[in-house]
CSV table of C-alpha atoms in Angstrom, one decimal:
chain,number,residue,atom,x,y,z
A,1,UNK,CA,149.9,152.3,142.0
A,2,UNK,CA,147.0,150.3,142.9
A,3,UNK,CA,145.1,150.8,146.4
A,4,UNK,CA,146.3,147.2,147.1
A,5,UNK,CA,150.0,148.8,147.1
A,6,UNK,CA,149.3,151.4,149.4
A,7,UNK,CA,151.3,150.5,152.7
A,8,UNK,CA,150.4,152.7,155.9
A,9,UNK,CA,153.6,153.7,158.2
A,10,UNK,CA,152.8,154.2,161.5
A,11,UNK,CA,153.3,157.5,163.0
A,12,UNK,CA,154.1,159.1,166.4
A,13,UNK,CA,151.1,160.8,167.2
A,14,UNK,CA,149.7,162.8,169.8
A,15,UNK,CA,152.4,163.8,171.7
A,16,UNK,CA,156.1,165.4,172.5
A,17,UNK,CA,157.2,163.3,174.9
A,18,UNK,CA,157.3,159.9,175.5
A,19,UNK,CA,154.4,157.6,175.5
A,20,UNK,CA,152.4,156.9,178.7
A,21,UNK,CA,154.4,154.4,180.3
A,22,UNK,CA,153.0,150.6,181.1
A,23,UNK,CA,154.7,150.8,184.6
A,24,UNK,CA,151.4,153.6,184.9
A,25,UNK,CA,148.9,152.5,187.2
A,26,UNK,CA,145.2,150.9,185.9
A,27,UNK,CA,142.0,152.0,186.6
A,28,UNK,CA,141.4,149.5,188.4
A,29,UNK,CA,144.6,150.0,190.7
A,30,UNK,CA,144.0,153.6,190.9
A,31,UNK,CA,140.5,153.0,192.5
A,32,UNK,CA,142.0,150.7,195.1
A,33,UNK,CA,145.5,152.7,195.8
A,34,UNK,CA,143.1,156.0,196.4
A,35,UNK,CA,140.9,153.8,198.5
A,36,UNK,CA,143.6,153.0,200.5
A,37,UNK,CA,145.4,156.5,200.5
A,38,UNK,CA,141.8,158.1,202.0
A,39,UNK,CA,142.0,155.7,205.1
A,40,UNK,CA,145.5,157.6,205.9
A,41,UNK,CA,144.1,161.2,204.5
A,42,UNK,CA,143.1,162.0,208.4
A,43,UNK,CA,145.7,163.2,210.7
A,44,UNK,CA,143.9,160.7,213.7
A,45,UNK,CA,144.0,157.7,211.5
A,46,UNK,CA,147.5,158.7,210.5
A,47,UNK,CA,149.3,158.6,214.0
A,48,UNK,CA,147.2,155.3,214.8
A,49,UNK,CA,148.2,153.7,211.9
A,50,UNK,CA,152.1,155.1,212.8
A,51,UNK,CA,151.8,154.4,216.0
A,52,UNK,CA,150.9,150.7,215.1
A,53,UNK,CA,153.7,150.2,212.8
A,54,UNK,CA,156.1,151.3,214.7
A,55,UNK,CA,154.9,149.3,217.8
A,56,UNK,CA,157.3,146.6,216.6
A,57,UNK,CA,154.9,143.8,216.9
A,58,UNK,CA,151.3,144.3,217.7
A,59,UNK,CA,149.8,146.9,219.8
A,60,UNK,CA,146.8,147.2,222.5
A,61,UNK,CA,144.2,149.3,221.6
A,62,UNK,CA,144.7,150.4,225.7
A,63,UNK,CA,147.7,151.9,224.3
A,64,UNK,CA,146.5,153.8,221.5
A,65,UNK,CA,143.2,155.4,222.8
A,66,UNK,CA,145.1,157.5,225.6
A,67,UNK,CA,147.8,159.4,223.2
A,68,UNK,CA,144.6,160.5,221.7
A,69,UNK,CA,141.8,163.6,223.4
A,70,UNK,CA,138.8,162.1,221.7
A,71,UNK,CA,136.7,159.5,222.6
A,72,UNK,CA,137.6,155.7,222.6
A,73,UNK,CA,134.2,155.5,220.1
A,74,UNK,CA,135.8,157.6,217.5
A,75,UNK,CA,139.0,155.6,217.8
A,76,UNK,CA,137.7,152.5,217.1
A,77,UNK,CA,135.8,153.8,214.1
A,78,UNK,CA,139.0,155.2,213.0
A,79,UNK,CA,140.4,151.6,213.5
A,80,UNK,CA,137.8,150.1,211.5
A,81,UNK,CA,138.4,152.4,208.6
A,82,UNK,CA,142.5,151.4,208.3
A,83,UNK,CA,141.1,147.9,208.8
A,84,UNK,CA,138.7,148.1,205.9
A,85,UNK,CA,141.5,149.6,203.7
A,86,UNK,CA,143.7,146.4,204.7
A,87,UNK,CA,146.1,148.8,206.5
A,88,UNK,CA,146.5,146.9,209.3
A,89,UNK,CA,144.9,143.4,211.1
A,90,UNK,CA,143.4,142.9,214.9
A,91,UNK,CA,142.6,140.1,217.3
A,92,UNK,CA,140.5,140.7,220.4
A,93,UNK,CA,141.8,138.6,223.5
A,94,UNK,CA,140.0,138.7,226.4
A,95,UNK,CA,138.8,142.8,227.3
A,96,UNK,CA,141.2,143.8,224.3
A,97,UNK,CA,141.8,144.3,221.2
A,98,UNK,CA,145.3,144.0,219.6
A,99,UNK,CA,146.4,145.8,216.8
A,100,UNK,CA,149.5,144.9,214.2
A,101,UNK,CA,150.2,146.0,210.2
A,102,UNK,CA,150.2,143.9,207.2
A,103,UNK,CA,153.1,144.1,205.5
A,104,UNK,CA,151.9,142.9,202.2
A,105,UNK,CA,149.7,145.8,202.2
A,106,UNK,CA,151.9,148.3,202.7
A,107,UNK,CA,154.6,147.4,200.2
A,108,UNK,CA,151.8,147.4,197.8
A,109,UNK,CA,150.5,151.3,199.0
A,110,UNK,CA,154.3,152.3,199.2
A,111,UNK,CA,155.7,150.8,195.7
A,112,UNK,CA,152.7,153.4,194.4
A,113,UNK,CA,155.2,156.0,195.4
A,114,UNK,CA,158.5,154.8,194.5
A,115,UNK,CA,160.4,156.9,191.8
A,116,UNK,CA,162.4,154.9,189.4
A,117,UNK,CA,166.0,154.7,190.0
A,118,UNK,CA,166.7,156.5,186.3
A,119,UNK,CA,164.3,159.4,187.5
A,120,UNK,CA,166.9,162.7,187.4
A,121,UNK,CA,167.0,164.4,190.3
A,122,UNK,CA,166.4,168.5,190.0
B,1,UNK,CA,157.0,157.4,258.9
B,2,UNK,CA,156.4,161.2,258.3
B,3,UNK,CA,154.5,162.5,254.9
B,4,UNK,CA,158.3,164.0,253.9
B,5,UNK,CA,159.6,160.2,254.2
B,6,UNK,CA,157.0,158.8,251.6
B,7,UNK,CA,158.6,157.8,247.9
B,8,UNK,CA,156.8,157.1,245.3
B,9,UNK,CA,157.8,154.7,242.8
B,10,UNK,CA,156.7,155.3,239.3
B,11,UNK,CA,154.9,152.2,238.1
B,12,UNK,CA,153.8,150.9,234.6
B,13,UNK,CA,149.9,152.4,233.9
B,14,UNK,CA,147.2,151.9,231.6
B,15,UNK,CA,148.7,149.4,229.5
B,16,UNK,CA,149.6,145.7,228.7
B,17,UNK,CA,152.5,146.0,225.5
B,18,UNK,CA,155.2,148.2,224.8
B,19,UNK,CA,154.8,152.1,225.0
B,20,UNK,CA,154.3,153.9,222.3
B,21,UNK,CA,157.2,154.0,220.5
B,22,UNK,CA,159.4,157.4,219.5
B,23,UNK,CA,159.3,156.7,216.2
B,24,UNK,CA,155.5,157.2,216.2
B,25,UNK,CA,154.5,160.7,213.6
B,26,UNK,CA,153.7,163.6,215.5
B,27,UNK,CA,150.4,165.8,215.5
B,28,UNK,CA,152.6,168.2,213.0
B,29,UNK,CA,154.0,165.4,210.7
B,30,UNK,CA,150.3,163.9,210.9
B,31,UNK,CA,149.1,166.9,209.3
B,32,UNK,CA,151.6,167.0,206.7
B,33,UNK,CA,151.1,163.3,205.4
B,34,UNK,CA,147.7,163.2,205.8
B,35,UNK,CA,147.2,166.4,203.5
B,36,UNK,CA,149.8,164.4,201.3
B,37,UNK,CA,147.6,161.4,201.4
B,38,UNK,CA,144.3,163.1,200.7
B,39,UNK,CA,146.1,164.6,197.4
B,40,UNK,CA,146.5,160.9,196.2
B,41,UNK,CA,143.3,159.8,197.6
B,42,UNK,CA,141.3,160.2,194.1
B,43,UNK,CA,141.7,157.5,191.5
B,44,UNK,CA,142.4,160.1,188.9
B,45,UNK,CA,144.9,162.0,190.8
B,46,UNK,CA,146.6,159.4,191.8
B,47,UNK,CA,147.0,157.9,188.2
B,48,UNK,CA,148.1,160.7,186.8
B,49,UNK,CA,151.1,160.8,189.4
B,50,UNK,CA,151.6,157.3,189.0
B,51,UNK,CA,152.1,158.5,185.0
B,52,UNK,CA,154.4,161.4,186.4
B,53,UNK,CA,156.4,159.1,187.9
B,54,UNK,CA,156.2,156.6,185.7
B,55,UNK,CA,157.3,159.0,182.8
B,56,UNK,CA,161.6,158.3,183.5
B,57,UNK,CA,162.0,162.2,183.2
B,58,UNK,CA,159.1,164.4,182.6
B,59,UNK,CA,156.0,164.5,180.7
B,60,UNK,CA,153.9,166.9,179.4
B,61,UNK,CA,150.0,167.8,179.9
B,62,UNK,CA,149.9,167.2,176.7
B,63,UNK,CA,150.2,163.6,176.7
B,64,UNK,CA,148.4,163.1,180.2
B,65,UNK,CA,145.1,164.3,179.4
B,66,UNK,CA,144.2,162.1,176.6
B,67,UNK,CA,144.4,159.6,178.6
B,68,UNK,CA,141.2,160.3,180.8
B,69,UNK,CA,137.7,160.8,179.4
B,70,UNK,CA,137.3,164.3,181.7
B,71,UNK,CA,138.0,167.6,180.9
B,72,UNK,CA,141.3,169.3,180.4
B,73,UNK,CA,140.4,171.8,183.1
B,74,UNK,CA,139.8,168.9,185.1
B,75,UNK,CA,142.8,167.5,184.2
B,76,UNK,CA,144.6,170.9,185.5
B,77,UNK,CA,142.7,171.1,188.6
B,78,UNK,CA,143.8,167.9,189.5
B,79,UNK,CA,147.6,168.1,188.6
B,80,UNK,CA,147.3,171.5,190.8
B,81,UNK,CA,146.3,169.7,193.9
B,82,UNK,CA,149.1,167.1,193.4
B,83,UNK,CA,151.6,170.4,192.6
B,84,UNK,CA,149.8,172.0,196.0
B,85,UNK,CA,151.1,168.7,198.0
B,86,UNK,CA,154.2,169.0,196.9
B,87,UNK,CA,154.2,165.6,194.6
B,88,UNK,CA,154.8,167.3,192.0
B,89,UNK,CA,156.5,169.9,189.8
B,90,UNK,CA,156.2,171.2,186.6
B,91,UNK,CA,157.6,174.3,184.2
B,92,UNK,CA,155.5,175.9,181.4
B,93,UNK,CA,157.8,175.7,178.3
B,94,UNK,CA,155.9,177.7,175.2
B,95,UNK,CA,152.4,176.0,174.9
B,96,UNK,CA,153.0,172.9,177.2
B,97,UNK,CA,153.2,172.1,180.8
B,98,UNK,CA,156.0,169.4,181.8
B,99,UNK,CA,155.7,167.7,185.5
B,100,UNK,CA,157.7,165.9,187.2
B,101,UNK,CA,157.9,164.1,190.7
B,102,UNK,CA,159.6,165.1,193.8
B,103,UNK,CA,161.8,162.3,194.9
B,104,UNK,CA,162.8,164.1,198.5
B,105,UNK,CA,158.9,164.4,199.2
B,106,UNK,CA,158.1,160.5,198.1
B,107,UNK,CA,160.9,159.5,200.2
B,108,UNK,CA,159.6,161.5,202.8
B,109,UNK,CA,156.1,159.9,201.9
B,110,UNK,CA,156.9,156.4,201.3
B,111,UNK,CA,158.8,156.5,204.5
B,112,UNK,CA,155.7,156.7,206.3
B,113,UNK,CA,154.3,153.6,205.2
B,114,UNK,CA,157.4,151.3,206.4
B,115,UNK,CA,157.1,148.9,208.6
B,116,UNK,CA,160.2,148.3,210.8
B,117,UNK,CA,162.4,145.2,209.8
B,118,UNK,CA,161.5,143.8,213.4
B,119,UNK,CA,157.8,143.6,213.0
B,120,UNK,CA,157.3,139.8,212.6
B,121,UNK,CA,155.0,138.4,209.1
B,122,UNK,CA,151.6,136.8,210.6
């Protein structure tokens, strides 16, 4: 047999289960997803960002400062940080500032947690 | 009119929207998801349970470590924070350990990032 005969098979390699799914996140999406899962890794940022999604529509910053026993300073730096993670949009109008989610966001950040339906339960 | 005579009506205060709504998360729930939240908030981590949940059943260490250009004890440090959160679960089985995700806990997760049907798309 001449080395020009020689055919290679491919093999499974590696591993005992089955291969890394593509459905697997990036690296690129795992920087942003963990980027945005940081902004919610404080228990302050997590009630403002709750209480703003389940304001219905938008809510006043008025609103959100007095649930809350530290300063209105610290609040607003923990609304700039869900801001920044694209967790949620404002407006100011007139001595306010408004607060509401973005959806598009947050389907994104939740599909990152979503078990596929032919997952077995144990 | 004598000081027994006096009513006082309860009037709105402080704001200029709705109240905070009911369905807002709690200090204790807070604490929960934001623990949850910091777990996934490291784009390793949170690729590696996006290839646990990704996997369809199970998969083992075995095939989620090559996939990162850290250490294996790395590798296990980070699954055990993901385990610690609850995200996770896994059984040794001879030389391998196979992980798995937690559906009631992404639910649980997942639900915190919903935004109500109601809230209008700016």
């Amino acid at each position: 047999m001449s080395k020009q005969e020689i055919t290679l098979t491919p093999v499974a390699t590696g591993g005992c289960c089955a291969p890394i799914s593509d459905a697997a996140l990036g690296e690129a999406g795992a920087v942003e997803g963990a980027a945005v899962f940081k902004a919610l890794a404080d228990p302050i940022r997590l009630r403002l960002f709750s209480m703003i999604t389940s304001a219905g529509d938008e809510i006043c910053v008025c609103d959100l400062t007095p649930q809350f026993e530290v300063s209105g300073p610290t609040i607003s730096h923990h609304l700039k940080v869900l801001r920044a993670a694209g967790l949620v949009d404002c407006e100011r109008r007139g001595t306010w500032v408004y607060y509401w989610p973005v959806p598009e966001k947050l389907r994104w950040v939740a599909g990152l947690l979503a078990v596929p339906e032919s997952a077995p339960s144990r």
